[in-house]
mmCIF file of N, CA and C in Angstrom:
data_model
loop_
_atom_site.group_PDB
_atom_site.id
_atom_site.type_symbol
_atom_site.label_atom_id
_atom_site.label_comp_id
_atom_site.label_asym_id
_atom_site.label_seq_id
_atom_site.Cartn_x
_atom_site.Cartn_y
_atom_site.Cartn_z
ATOM 1 N N MET A 1 86.032 75.473 118.436
ATOM 2 C CA MET A 1 87.451 75.165 118.478
ATOM 3 C C MET A 1 88.218 76.487 118.584
ATOM 4 N N SER A 2 89.179 76.568 119.490
ATOM 5 C CA SER A 2 89.963 77.791 119.663
ATOM 6 C C SER A 2 90.922 77.964 118.484
ATOM 7 N N TYR A 3 91.482 79.149 118.385
ATOM 8 C CA TYR A 3 92.442 79.463 117.320
ATOM 9 C C TYR A 3 93.616 78.486 117.353
ATOM 10 N N GLU A 4 94.164 78.251 118.549
ATOM 11 C CA GLU A 4 95.310 77.350 118.685
ATOM 12 C C GLU A 4 94.932 75.917 118.319
ATOM 13 N N GLN A 5 93.765 75.485 118.753
ATOM 14 C CA GLN A 5 93.300 74.137 118.413
ATOM 15 C C GLN A 5 93.088 74.002 116.911
ATOM 16 N N GLN A 6 92.568 75.055 116.288
ATOM 17 C CA GLN A 6 92.361 75.025 114.839
ATOM 18 C C GLN A 6 93.690 74.919 114.107
ATOM 19 N N LEU A 7 94.674 75.703 114.551
ATOM 20 C CA LEU A 7 96.003 75.622 113.934
ATOM 21 C C LEU A 7 96.601 74.235 114.107
ATOM 22 N N ASP A 8 96.493 73.682 115.314
ATOM 23 C CA ASP A 8 97.013 72.335 115.561
ATOM 24 C C ASP A 8 96.361 71.320 114.634
ATOM 25 N N ALA A 9 95.039 71.384 114.518
ATOM 26 C CA ALA A 9 94.307 70.439 113.661
ATOM 27 C C ALA A 9 94.690 70.624 112.198
ATOM 28 N N THR A 10 94.840 71.875 111.780
ATOM 29 C CA THR A 10 95.203 72.154 110.387
ATOM 30 C C THR A 10 96.581 71.606 110.071
ATOM 31 N N PHE A 11 97.570 71.940 110.901
ATOM 32 C CA PHE A 11 98.930 71.482 110.632
ATOM 33 C C PHE A 11 99.054 69.961 110.765
ATOM 34 N N ALA A 12 98.317 69.361 111.692
ATOM 35 C CA ALA A 12 98.341 67.894 111.819
ATOM 36 C C ALA A 12 97.765 67.253 110.560
ATOM 37 N N ALA A 13 96.681 67.811 110.040
ATOM 38 C CA ALA A 13 96.085 67.262 108.814
ATOM 39 C C ALA A 13 97.018 67.448 107.621
ATOM 40 N N LEU A 14 97.701 68.588 107.568
ATOM 41 C CA LEU A 14 98.601 68.867 106.446
ATOM 42 C C LEU A 14 99.920 68.115 106.537
ATOM 43 N N ALA A 15 100.191 67.482 107.667
ATOM 44 C CA ALA A 15 101.447 66.755 107.843
ATOM 45 C C ALA A 15 101.523 65.516 106.961
ATOM 46 N N ASP A 16 100.395 65.027 106.494
ATOM 47 C CA ASP A 16 100.368 63.809 105.688
ATOM 48 C C ASP A 16 100.354 64.156 104.198
ATOM 49 N N PRO A 17 101.270 63.583 103.406
ATOM 50 C CA PRO A 17 101.331 63.915 101.978
ATOM 51 C C PRO A 17 100.081 63.515 101.198
ATOM 52 N N THR A 18 99.426 62.439 101.606
ATOM 53 C CA THR A 18 98.195 62.036 100.918
ATOM 54 C C THR A 18 97.108 63.078 101.126
ATOM 55 N N ARG A 19 96.995 63.577 102.341
ATOM 56 C CA ARG A 19 95.987 64.596 102.609
ATOM 57 C C ARG A 19 96.293 65.893 101.871
ATOM 58 N N ARG A 20 97.583 66.235 101.761
ATOM 59 C CA ARG A 20 97.944 67.422 100.984
ATOM 60 C C ARG A 20 97.584 67.235 99.518
ATOM 61 N N ALA A 21 97.806 66.030 99.001
ATOM 62 C CA ALA A 21 97.450 65.741 97.603
ATOM 63 C C ALA A 21 95.939 65.799 97.407
ATOM 64 N N ILE A 22 95.196 65.311 98.373
ATOM 65 C CA ILE A 22 93.731 65.373 98.298
ATOM 66 C C ILE A 22 93.278 66.833 98.273
ATOM 67 N N LEU A 23 93.860 67.664 99.119
ATOM 68 C CA LEU A 23 93.506 69.087 99.124
ATOM 69 C C LEU A 23 93.870 69.749 97.799
ATOM 70 N N ALA A 24 95.021 69.375 97.246
ATOM 71 C CA ALA A 24 95.420 69.938 95.952
ATOM 72 C C ALA A 24 94.394 69.568 94.884
ATOM 73 N N ARG A 25 93.913 68.335 94.919
ATOM 74 C CA ARG A 25 92.889 67.916 93.957
ATOM 75 C C ARG A 25 91.589 68.675 94.188
ATOM 76 N N LEU A 26 91.193 68.846 95.449
ATOM 77 C CA LEU A 26 89.948 69.544 95.757
ATOM 78 C C LEU A 26 90.032 71.037 95.434
ATOM 79 N N ALA A 27 91.244 71.581 95.353
ATOM 80 C CA ALA A 27 91.397 72.979 94.950
ATOM 81 C C ALA A 27 90.932 73.172 93.503
ATOM 82 N N LEU A 28 90.901 72.090 92.737
ATOM 83 C CA LEU A 28 90.442 72.140 91.349
ATOM 84 C C LEU A 28 88.930 72.013 91.236
ATOM 85 N N GLY A 29 88.292 71.528 92.306
ATOM 86 C CA GLY A 29 86.842 71.361 92.302
ATOM 87 C C GLY A 29 86.415 70.194 93.169
ATOM 88 N N ASP A 30 85.131 70.121 93.420
ATOM 89 C CA ASP A 30 84.563 69.060 94.254
ATOM 90 C C ASP A 30 84.865 67.685 93.640
ATOM 91 N N ALA A 31 84.960 66.672 94.515
ATOM 92 C CA ALA A 31 85.229 65.318 94.039
ATOM 93 C C ALA A 31 84.658 64.308 95.022
ATOM 94 N N SER A 32 84.284 63.157 94.499
ATOM 95 C CA SER A 32 83.790 62.056 95.323
ATOM 96 C C SER A 32 84.968 61.249 95.855
ATOM 97 N N VAL A 33 84.685 60.359 96.778
ATOM 98 C CA VAL A 33 85.726 59.487 97.323
ATOM 99 C C VAL A 33 86.351 58.663 96.199
ATOM 100 N N ALA A 34 85.528 58.144 95.306
ATOM 101 C CA ALA A 34 86.044 57.338 94.192
ATOM 102 C C ALA A 34 86.983 58.161 93.316
ATOM 103 N N GLU A 35 86.606 59.400 93.040
ATOM 104 C CA GLU A 35 87.463 60.263 92.216
ATOM 105 C C GLU A 35 88.762 60.602 92.933
ATOM 106 N N LEU A 36 88.678 60.801 94.235
ATOM 107 C CA LEU A 36 89.882 61.123 95.005
ATOM 108 C C LEU A 36 90.799 59.915 95.157
ATOM 109 N N ALA A 37 90.234 58.712 95.158
ATOM 110 C CA ALA A 37 91.026 57.489 95.336
ATOM 111 C C ALA A 37 91.780 57.097 94.071
ATOM 112 N N GLU A 38 91.329 57.558 92.907
ATOM 113 C CA GLU A 38 91.920 57.138 91.624
ATOM 114 C C GLU A 38 93.440 57.229 91.555
ATOM 115 N N PRO A 39 94.061 58.371 91.905
ATOM 116 C CA PRO A 39 95.514 58.456 91.724
ATOM 117 C C PRO A 39 96.340 57.728 92.794
ATOM 118 N N PHE A 40 95.687 57.212 93.811
ATOM 119 C CA PHE A 40 96.406 56.566 94.909
ATOM 120 C C PHE A 40 96.250 55.056 94.836
ATOM 121 N N SER A 41 97.223 54.375 95.348
ATOM 122 C CA SER A 41 97.119 52.910 95.434
ATOM 123 C C SER A 41 96.576 52.553 96.818
ATOM 124 N N MET A 42 95.365 53.037 97.072
ATOM 125 C CA MET A 42 94.717 52.731 98.343
ATOM 126 C C MET A 42 93.222 52.593 98.099
ATOM 127 N N SER A 43 92.585 51.951 99.038
ATOM 128 C CA SER A 43 91.150 51.689 98.915
ATOM 129 C C SER A 43 90.338 52.956 99.187
ATOM 130 N N GLN A 44 89.082 52.919 98.785
ATOM 131 C CA GLN A 44 88.195 54.038 99.077
ATOM 132 C C GLN A 44 88.003 54.227 100.586
ATOM 133 N N PRO A 45 87.891 53.127 101.378
ATOM 134 C CA PRO A 45 87.804 53.326 102.830
ATOM 135 C C PRO A 45 89.042 54.030 103.416
ATOM 136 N N ALA A 46 90.215 53.749 102.863
ATOM 137 C CA ALA A 46 91.430 54.420 103.346
ATOM 138 C C ALA A 46 91.374 55.908 103.014
ATOM 139 N N VAL A 47 90.902 56.246 101.810
ATOM 140 C CA VAL A 47 90.752 57.651 101.432
ATOM 141 C C VAL A 47 89.711 58.309 102.328
ATOM 142 N N SER A 48 88.646 57.589 102.644
ATOM 143 C CA SER A 48 87.603 58.119 103.525
ATOM 144 C C SER A 48 88.170 58.477 104.892
ATOM 145 N N LYS A 49 89.110 57.690 105.392
ATOM 146 C CA LYS A 49 89.734 58.008 106.678
ATOM 147 C C LYS A 49 90.506 59.317 106.594
ATOM 148 N N HIS A 50 91.212 59.516 105.484
ATOM 149 C CA HIS A 50 91.922 60.788 105.288
ATOM 150 C C HIS A 50 90.928 61.942 105.211
ATOM 151 N N LEU A 51 89.820 61.714 104.531
ATOM 152 C CA LEU A 51 88.796 62.757 104.422
ATOM 153 C C LEU A 51 88.217 63.116 105.785
ATOM 154 N N LYS A 52 88.058 62.133 106.648
ATOM 155 C CA LYS A 52 87.543 62.405 107.991
ATOM 156 C C LYS A 52 88.496 63.292 108.775
ATOM 157 N N VAL A 53 89.798 63.056 108.630
ATOM 158 C CA VAL A 53 90.792 63.901 109.304
ATOM 159 C C VAL A 53 90.702 65.333 108.770
ATOM 160 N N LEU A 54 90.619 65.453 107.452
ATOM 161 C CA LEU A 54 90.503 66.777 106.839
ATOM 162 C C LEU A 54 89.214 67.475 107.249
ATOM 163 N N GLU A 55 88.147 66.702 107.354
ATOM 164 C CA GLU A 55 86.851 67.264 107.747
ATOM 165 C C GLU A 55 86.869 67.724 109.205
ATOM 166 N N ARG A 56 87.464 66.912 110.099
ATOM 167 C CA ARG A 56 87.566 67.301 111.518
ATOM 168 C C ARG A 56 88.393 68.578 111.683
ATOM 169 N N ALA A 57 89.387 68.743 110.808
ATOM 170 C CA ALA A 57 90.227 69.944 110.860
ATOM 171 C C ALA A 57 89.535 71.137 110.208
ATOM 172 N N GLY A 58 88.388 70.906 109.590
ATOM 173 C CA GLY A 58 87.650 71.982 108.942
ATOM 174 C C GLY A 58 88.180 72.351 107.573
ATOM 175 N N LEU A 59 89.090 71.526 107.037
ATOM 176 C CA LEU A 59 89.701 71.830 105.751
ATOM 177 C C LEU A 59 88.826 71.439 104.568
ATOM 178 N N ILE A 60 87.884 70.534 104.795
ATOM 179 C CA ILE A 60 86.935 70.161 103.744
ATOM 180 C C ILE A 60 85.542 70.084 104.344
ATOM 181 N N ARG A 61 84.587 70.066 103.466
ATOM 182 C CA ARG A 61 83.194 69.862 103.847
ATOM 183 C C ARG A 61 82.633 68.805 102.910
ATOM 184 N N ARG A 62 81.818 67.927 103.450
ATOM 185 C CA ARG A 62 81.197 66.877 102.629
ATOM 186 C C ARG A 62 79.752 67.251 102.372
ATOM 187 N N GLY A 63 79.347 67.144 101.122
ATOM 188 C CA GLY A 63 77.978 67.451 100.744
ATOM 189 C C GLY A 63 77.206 66.183 100.430
ATOM 190 N N ARG A 64 76.028 66.372 99.893
ATOM 191 C CA ARG A 64 75.232 65.231 99.478
ATOM 192 C C ARG A 64 74.594 65.589 98.147
ATOM 193 N N ASP A 65 74.856 64.759 97.153
ATOM 194 C CA ASP A 65 74.320 64.960 95.813
ATOM 195 C C ASP A 65 73.801 63.602 95.353
ATOM 196 N N ALA A 66 72.514 63.364 95.608
ATOM 197 C CA ALA A 66 71.899 62.043 95.357
ATOM 198 C C ALA A 66 72.662 61.016 96.188
ATOM 199 N N GLN A 67 73.296 60.046 95.559
ATOM 200 C CA GLN A 67 74.045 59.031 96.312
ATOM 201 C C GLN A 67 75.512 59.403 96.466
ATOM 202 N N ARG A 68 75.931 60.444 95.813
ATOM 203 C CA ARG A 68 77.310 60.918 95.891
ATOM 204 C C ARG A 68 77.477 61.841 97.092
ATOM 205 N N ARG A 69 78.637 61.778 97.740
ATOM 206 C CA ARG A 69 78.951 62.718 98.831
ATOM 207 C C ARG A 69 80.234 63.459 98.466
ATOM 208 N N PRO A 70 80.117 64.429 97.569
ATOM 209 C CA PRO A 70 81.328 65.126 97.127
ATOM 210 C C PRO A 70 81.966 65.930 98.263
ATOM 211 N N ALA A 71 83.284 65.974 98.222
ATOM 212 C CA ALA A 71 84.043 66.765 99.188
ATOM 213 C C ALA A 71 84.382 68.100 98.549
ATOM 214 N N ARG A 72 84.425 69.143 99.376
ATOM 215 C CA ARG A 72 84.725 70.498 98.906
ATOM 216 C C ARG A 72 85.739 71.101 99.865
ATOM 217 N N ILE A 73 86.719 71.780 99.316
ATOM 218 C CA ILE A 73 87.752 72.409 100.146
ATOM 219 C C ILE A 73 87.168 73.628 100.858
ATOM 220 N N GLU A 74 87.617 73.856 102.072
ATOM 221 C CA GLU A 74 87.236 75.021 102.866
ATOM 222 C C GLU A 74 88.495 75.858 103.084
ATOM 223 N N ALA A 75 88.478 77.086 102.660
ATOM 224 C CA ALA A 75 89.681 77.917 102.671
ATOM 225 C C ALA A 75 89.995 78.558 104.015
ATOM 226 N N LYS A 76 89.007 78.759 104.864
ATOM 227 C CA LYS A 76 89.226 79.539 106.089
ATOM 228 C C LYS A 76 90.356 78.982 106.978
ATOM 229 N N PRO A 77 90.400 77.658 107.268
ATOM 230 C CA PRO A 77 91.512 77.164 108.089
ATOM 231 C C PRO A 77 92.872 77.333 107.407
ATOM 232 N N LEU A 78 92.907 77.230 106.089
ATOM 233 C CA LEU A 78 94.164 77.438 105.370
ATOM 234 C C LEU A 78 94.587 78.899 105.443
ATOM 235 N N GLN A 79 93.630 79.807 105.418
ATOM 236 C CA GLN A 79 93.938 81.231 105.563
ATOM 237 C C GLN A 79 94.533 81.501 106.939
ATOM 238 N N ALA A 80 93.968 80.885 107.969
ATOM 239 C CA ALA A 80 94.478 81.070 109.330
ATOM 240 C C ALA A 80 95.907 80.545 109.441
ATOM 241 N N ALA A 81 96.180 79.393 108.848
ATOM 242 C CA ALA A 81 97.534 78.830 108.874
ATOM 243 C C ALA A 81 98.495 79.745 108.122
ATOM 244 N N ASN A 82 98.056 80.265 106.991
ATOM 245 C CA ASN A 82 98.895 81.173 106.215
ATOM 246 C C ASN A 82 99.201 82.444 106.998
ATOM 247 N N LEU A 83 98.213 82.988 107.683
ATOM 248 C CA LEU A 83 98.447 84.188 108.501
ATOM 249 C C LEU A 83 99.457 83.911 109.610
ATOM 250 N N TRP A 84 99.372 82.732 110.207
ATOM 251 C CA TRP A 84 100.309 82.358 111.266
ATOM 252 C C TRP A 84 101.729 82.289 110.699
ATOM 253 N N ILE A 85 101.872 81.692 109.529
ATOM 254 C CA ILE A 85 103.187 81.572 108.882
ATOM 255 C C ILE A 85 103.704 82.955 108.473
ATOM 256 N N GLU A 86 102.814 83.797 107.956
ATOM 257 C CA GLU A 86 103.205 85.127 107.493
ATOM 258 C C GLU A 86 103.811 85.983 108.600
ATOM 259 N N ARG A 87 103.395 85.732 109.855
ATOM 260 C CA ARG A 87 103.968 86.507 110.965
ATOM 261 C C ARG A 87 105.472 86.302 111.053
ATOM 262 N N TYR A 88 105.960 85.185 110.587
ATOM 263 C CA TYR A 88 107.380 84.882 110.656
ATOM 264 C C TYR A 88 108.142 85.319 109.408
ATOM 265 N N ARG A 89 107.420 85.714 108.371
ATOM 266 C CA ARG A 89 108.067 86.142 107.123
ATOM 267 C C ARG A 89 108.977 87.341 107.371
ATOM 268 N N ALA A 90 108.533 88.307 108.150
ATOM 269 C CA ALA A 90 109.348 89.498 108.433
ATOM 270 C C ALA A 90 110.666 89.098 109.095
ATOM 271 N N LEU A 91 110.607 88.141 110.000
ATOM 272 C CA LEU A 91 111.823 87.651 110.651
ATOM 273 C C LEU A 91 112.765 87.030 109.631
ATOM 274 N N TRP A 92 112.224 86.169 108.770
ATOM 275 C CA TRP A 92 113.057 85.514 107.757
ATOM 276 C C TRP A 92 113.639 86.532 106.792
ATOM 277 N N GLU A 93 112.829 87.493 106.365
ATOM 278 C CA GLU A 93 113.310 88.498 105.428
ATOM 279 C C GLU A 93 114.395 89.357 106.062
ATOM 280 N N ALA A 94 114.269 89.672 107.345
ATOM 281 C CA ALA A 94 115.308 90.441 108.040
ATOM 282 C C ALA A 94 116.607 89.641 108.112
ATOM 283 N N ASN A 95 116.496 88.338 108.366
ATOM 284 C CA ASN A 95 117.689 87.493 108.396
ATOM 285 C C ASN A 95 118.372 87.453 107.029
ATOM 286 N N TYR A 96 117.578 87.324 105.971
ATOM 287 C CA TYR A 96 118.149 87.303 104.623
ATOM 288 C C TYR A 96 118.781 88.643 104.271
ATOM 289 N N ALA A 97 118.162 89.732 104.713
ATOM 290 C CA ALA A 97 118.725 91.060 104.448
ATOM 291 C C ALA A 97 120.077 91.213 105.147
ATOM 292 N N ARG A 98 120.170 90.740 106.392
ATOM 293 C CA ARG A 98 121.458 90.793 107.106
ATOM 294 C C ARG A 98 122.506 89.940 106.394
ATOM 295 N N LEU A 99 122.101 88.774 105.910
ATOM 296 C CA LEU A 99 123.031 87.908 105.180
ATOM 297 C C LEU A 99 123.491 88.590 103.893
ATOM 298 N N ASP A 100 122.562 89.218 103.178
ATOM 299 C CA ASP A 100 122.932 89.944 101.954
ATOM 300 C C ASP A 100 123.939 91.042 102.267
ATOM 301 N N ASN A 101 123.700 91.784 103.346
ATOM 302 C CA ASN A 101 124.624 92.854 103.738
ATOM 303 C C ASN A 101 125.995 92.291 104.075
ATOM 304 N N LEU A 102 126.037 91.195 104.803
ATOM 305 C CA LEU A 102 127.306 90.574 105.160
ATOM 306 C C LEU A 102 128.046 90.113 103.911
ATOM 307 N N LEU A 103 127.337 89.500 102.995
ATOM 308 C CA LEU A 103 127.975 89.043 101.758
ATOM 309 C C LEU A 103 128.522 90.224 100.951
ATOM 310 N N GLU A 104 127.784 91.321 100.920
ATOM 311 C CA GLU A 104 128.260 92.527 100.215
ATOM 312 C C GLU A 104 129.518 93.075 100.885
ATOM 313 N N GLU A 105 129.541 93.078 102.228
ATOM 314 C CA GLU A 105 130.728 93.554 102.947
ATOM 315 C C GLU A 105 131.929 92.665 102.655
ATOM 316 N N LEU A 106 131.721 91.357 102.684
ATOM 317 C CA LEU A 106 132.814 90.432 102.396
ATOM 318 C C LEU A 106 133.315 90.584 100.972
ATOM 319 N N LYS A 107 132.409 90.795 100.060
ATOM 320 C CA LYS A 107 132.763 90.989 98.653
ATOM 321 C C LYS A 107 133.568 92.288 98.497
ATOM 322 N N ALA A 108 133.139 93.342 99.192
ATOM 323 C CA ALA A 108 133.848 94.636 99.117
ATOM 324 C C ALA A 108 135.245 94.512 99.699
ATOM 325 N N LYS A 109 135.392 93.777 100.796
ATOM 326 C CA LYS A 109 136.724 93.598 101.404
ATOM 327 C C LYS A 109 137.634 92.802 100.490
ATOM 328 N N LYS A 110 137.055 91.831 99.789
ATOM 329 C CA LYS A 110 137.844 90.988 98.869
ATOM 330 C C LYS A 110 138.361 91.801 97.694
ATOM 331 N N ASP A 111 137.545 92.736 97.201
ATOM 332 C CA ASP A 111 137.944 93.554 96.057
ATOM 333 C C ASP A 111 138.922 94.587 96.525
#
């Protein structure tokens, strides 16, 4: 998968609040489908569909532990998304700095 395709898959997977909640839970440690389904009012098959989206995006990995298939978070795609977002931080910070300067000028003129 190319860098752009990976970003697209990551952001598409993160667009859903249930999937974000699942990732937040997996950040605490591995969990089975049953454990992940507990806080939601949805069936285990519905949670499994969300897990498949996360897995296709590379955000989780499914293991095998006897009859359990615990899911585990994968950080690399999240790191790539964070790096992409960070490129824009300098732009935002420059905009805020200009706004701060303008507010200081307006405040000085008022005084």
